[in-house]
mmCIF file of C-alpha atoms in Angstrom:
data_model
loop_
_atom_site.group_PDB
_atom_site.id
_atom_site.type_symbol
_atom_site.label_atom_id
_atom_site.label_comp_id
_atom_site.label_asym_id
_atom_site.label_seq_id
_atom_site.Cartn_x
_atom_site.Cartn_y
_atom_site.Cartn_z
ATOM 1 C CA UNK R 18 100.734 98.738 105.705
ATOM 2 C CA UNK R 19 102.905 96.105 104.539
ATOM 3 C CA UNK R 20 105.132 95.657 101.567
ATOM 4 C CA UNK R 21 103.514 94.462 97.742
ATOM 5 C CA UNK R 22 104.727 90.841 96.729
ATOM 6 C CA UNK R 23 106.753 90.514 93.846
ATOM 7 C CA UNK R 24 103.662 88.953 92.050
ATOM 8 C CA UNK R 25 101.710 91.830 93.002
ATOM 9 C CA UNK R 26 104.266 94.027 91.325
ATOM 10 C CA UNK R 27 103.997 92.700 88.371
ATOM 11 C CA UNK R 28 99.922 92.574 88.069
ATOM 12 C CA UNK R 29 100.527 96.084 88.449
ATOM 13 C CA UNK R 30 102.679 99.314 87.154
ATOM 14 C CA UNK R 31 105.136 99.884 89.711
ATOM 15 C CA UNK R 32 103.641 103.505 89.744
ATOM 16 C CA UNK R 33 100.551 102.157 90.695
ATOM 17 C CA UNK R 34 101.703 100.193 93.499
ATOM 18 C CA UNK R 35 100.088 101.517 96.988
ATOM 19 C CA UNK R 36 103.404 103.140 98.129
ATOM 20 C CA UNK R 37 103.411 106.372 97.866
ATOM 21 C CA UNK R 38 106.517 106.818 95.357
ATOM 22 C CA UNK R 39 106.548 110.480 95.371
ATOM 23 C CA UNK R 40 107.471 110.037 99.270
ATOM 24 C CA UNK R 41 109.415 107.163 99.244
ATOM 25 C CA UNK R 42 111.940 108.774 96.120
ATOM 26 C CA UNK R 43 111.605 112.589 97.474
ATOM 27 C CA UNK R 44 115.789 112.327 97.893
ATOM 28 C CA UNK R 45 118.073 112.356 95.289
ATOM 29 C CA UNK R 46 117.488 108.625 93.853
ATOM 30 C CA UNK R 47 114.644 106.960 92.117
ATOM 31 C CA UNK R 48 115.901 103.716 92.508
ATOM 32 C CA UNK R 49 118.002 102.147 95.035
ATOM 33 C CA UNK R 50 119.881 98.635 93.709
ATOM 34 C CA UNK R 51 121.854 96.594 96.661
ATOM 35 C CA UNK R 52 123.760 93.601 95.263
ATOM 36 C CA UNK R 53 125.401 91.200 98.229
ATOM 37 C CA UNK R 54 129.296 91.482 98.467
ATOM 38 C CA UNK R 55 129.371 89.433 101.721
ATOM 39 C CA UNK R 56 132.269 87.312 101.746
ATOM 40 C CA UNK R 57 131.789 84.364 103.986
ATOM 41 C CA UNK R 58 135.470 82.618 105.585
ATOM 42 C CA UNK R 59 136.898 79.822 104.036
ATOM 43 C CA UNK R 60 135.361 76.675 104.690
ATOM 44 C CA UNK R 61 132.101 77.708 105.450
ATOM 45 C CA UNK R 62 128.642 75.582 105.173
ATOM 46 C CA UNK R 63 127.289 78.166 102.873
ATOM 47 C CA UNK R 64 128.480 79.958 99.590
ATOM 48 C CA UNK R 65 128.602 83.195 99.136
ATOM 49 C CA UNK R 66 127.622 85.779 96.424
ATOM 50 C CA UNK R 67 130.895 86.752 95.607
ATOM 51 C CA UNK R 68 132.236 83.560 94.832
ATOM 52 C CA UNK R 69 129.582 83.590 92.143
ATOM 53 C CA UNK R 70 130.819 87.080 91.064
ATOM 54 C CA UNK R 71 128.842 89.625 92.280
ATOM 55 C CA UNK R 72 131.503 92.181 92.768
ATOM 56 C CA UNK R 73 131.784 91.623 88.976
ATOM 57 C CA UNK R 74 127.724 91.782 88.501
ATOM 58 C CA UNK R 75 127.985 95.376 90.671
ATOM 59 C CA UNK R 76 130.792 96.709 88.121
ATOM 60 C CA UNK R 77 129.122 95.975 85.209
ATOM 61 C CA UNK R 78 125.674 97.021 86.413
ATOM 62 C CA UNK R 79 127.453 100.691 87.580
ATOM 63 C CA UNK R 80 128.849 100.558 84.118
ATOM 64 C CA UNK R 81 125.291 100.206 82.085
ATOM 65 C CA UNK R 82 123.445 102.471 84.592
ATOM 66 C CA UNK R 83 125.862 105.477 83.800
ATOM 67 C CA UNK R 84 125.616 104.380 79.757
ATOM 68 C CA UNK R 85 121.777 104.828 79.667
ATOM 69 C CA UNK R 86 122.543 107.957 81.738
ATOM 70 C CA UNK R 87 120.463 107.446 84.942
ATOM 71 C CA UNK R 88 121.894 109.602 87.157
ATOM 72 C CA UNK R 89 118.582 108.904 89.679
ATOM 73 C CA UNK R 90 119.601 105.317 90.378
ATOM 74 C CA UNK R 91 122.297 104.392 93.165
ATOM 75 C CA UNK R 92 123.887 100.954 92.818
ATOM 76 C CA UNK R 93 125.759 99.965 96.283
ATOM 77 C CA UNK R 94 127.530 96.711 97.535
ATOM 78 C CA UNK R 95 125.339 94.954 100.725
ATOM 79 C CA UNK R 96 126.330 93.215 103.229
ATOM 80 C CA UNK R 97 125.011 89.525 103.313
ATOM 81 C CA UNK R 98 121.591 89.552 102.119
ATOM 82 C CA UNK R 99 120.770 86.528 103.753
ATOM 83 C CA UNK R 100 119.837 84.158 100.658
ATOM 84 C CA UNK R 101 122.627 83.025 98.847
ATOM 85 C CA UNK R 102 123.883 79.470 97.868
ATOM 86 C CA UNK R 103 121.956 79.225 94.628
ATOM 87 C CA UNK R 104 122.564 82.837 92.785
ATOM 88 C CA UNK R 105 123.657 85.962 92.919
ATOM 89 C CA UNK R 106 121.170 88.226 95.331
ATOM 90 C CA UNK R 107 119.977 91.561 94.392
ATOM 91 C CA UNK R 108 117.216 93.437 96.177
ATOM 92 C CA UNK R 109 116.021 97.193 94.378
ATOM 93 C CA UNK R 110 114.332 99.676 96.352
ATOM 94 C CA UNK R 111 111.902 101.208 96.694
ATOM 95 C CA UNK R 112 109.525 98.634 95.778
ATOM 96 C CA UNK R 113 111.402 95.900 97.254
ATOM 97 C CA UNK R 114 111.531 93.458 94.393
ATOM 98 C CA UNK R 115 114.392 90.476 94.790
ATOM 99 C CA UNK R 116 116.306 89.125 92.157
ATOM 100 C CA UNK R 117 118.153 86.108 91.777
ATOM 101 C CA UNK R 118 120.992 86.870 89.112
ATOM 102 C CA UNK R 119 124.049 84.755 87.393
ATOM 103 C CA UNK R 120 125.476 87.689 86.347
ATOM 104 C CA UNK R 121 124.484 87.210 82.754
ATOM 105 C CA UNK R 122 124.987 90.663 81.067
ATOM 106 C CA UNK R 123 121.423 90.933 79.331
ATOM 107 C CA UNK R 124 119.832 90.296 83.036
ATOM 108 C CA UNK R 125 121.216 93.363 83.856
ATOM 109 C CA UNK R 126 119.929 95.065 81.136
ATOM 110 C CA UNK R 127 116.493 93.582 81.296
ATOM 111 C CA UNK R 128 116.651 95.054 85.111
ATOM 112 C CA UNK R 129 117.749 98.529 83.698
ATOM 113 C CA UNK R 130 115.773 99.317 81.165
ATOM 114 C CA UNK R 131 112.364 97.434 82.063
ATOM 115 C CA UNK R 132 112.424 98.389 85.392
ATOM 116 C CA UNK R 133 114.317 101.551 86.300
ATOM 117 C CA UNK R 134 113.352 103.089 83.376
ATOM 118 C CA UNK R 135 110.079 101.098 82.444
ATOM 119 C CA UNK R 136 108.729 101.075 86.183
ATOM 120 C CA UNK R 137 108.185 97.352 85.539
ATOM 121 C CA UNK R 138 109.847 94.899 87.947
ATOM 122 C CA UNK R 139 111.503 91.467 85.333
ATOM 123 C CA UNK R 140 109.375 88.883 86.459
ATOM 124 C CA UNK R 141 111.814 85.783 85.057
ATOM 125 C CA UNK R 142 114.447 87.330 87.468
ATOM 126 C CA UNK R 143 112.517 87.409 90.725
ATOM 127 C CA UNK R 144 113.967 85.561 93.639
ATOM 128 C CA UNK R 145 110.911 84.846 95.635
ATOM 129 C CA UNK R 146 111.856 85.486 99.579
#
């Protein structure tokens, strides 16, 4: 069975979604967020998420998920992510839904309260892979 598109996330509550959630969350998270922290050498052909800030974005997102008090939700550093250059990359599991971030504080909140706590992935932040 393969994984639901981020369009067909959004047609439908995540709950909804042909995943079985109650198997995929049975541990101790709901949600699992992975923001890149890969730092590529100096002089490389590519950027990298960090030198747009996403050890900043990871703080701050940390930060506001222990504010609205979701203990459920894990938020880790990644390695590279594999699609950087334009934003910063965050993927959130378990439905798999990328998003392209600039590290702009209501973004963040959008993600927290619309979909960890909504069940409804933010559309306008998707970074289609």
């Amino acid at each position: 069975m393969s994984e639901p598109t981020n369009a067909e996330l959004t047609e439908k509550p995540v709950a909804s979604v042909s995943l079985e959630k109650e198997k995929v969350t049975s541990g101790r998270y709901s949600h699992h967020v992975f923001i890149c922290g890969h730092i590529r050498p100096k002089g490389s052909e590519r950027d990298c998420c960090t030198n747009n800030g996403s050890m900043d974005v990871l703080r701050e997102m940390k930060t506001l998920v222990r504010q609205a008090g979701l203990k459920n939700v894990k938020i880790q550093k990644a390695g590279c992510l594999s699609i950087c250059g334009k934003a910063i990359t965050c993927v959130v599991y378990p439905e798999g839904v990328w998003y392209s971030l600039s590290g702009n504080t209501d973004e963040l909140q959008k993600i927290i309260s619309q979909h960890l706590q909504g069940g409804k992935p933010v559309r306008e932040l998707f970074l289609e892979v």
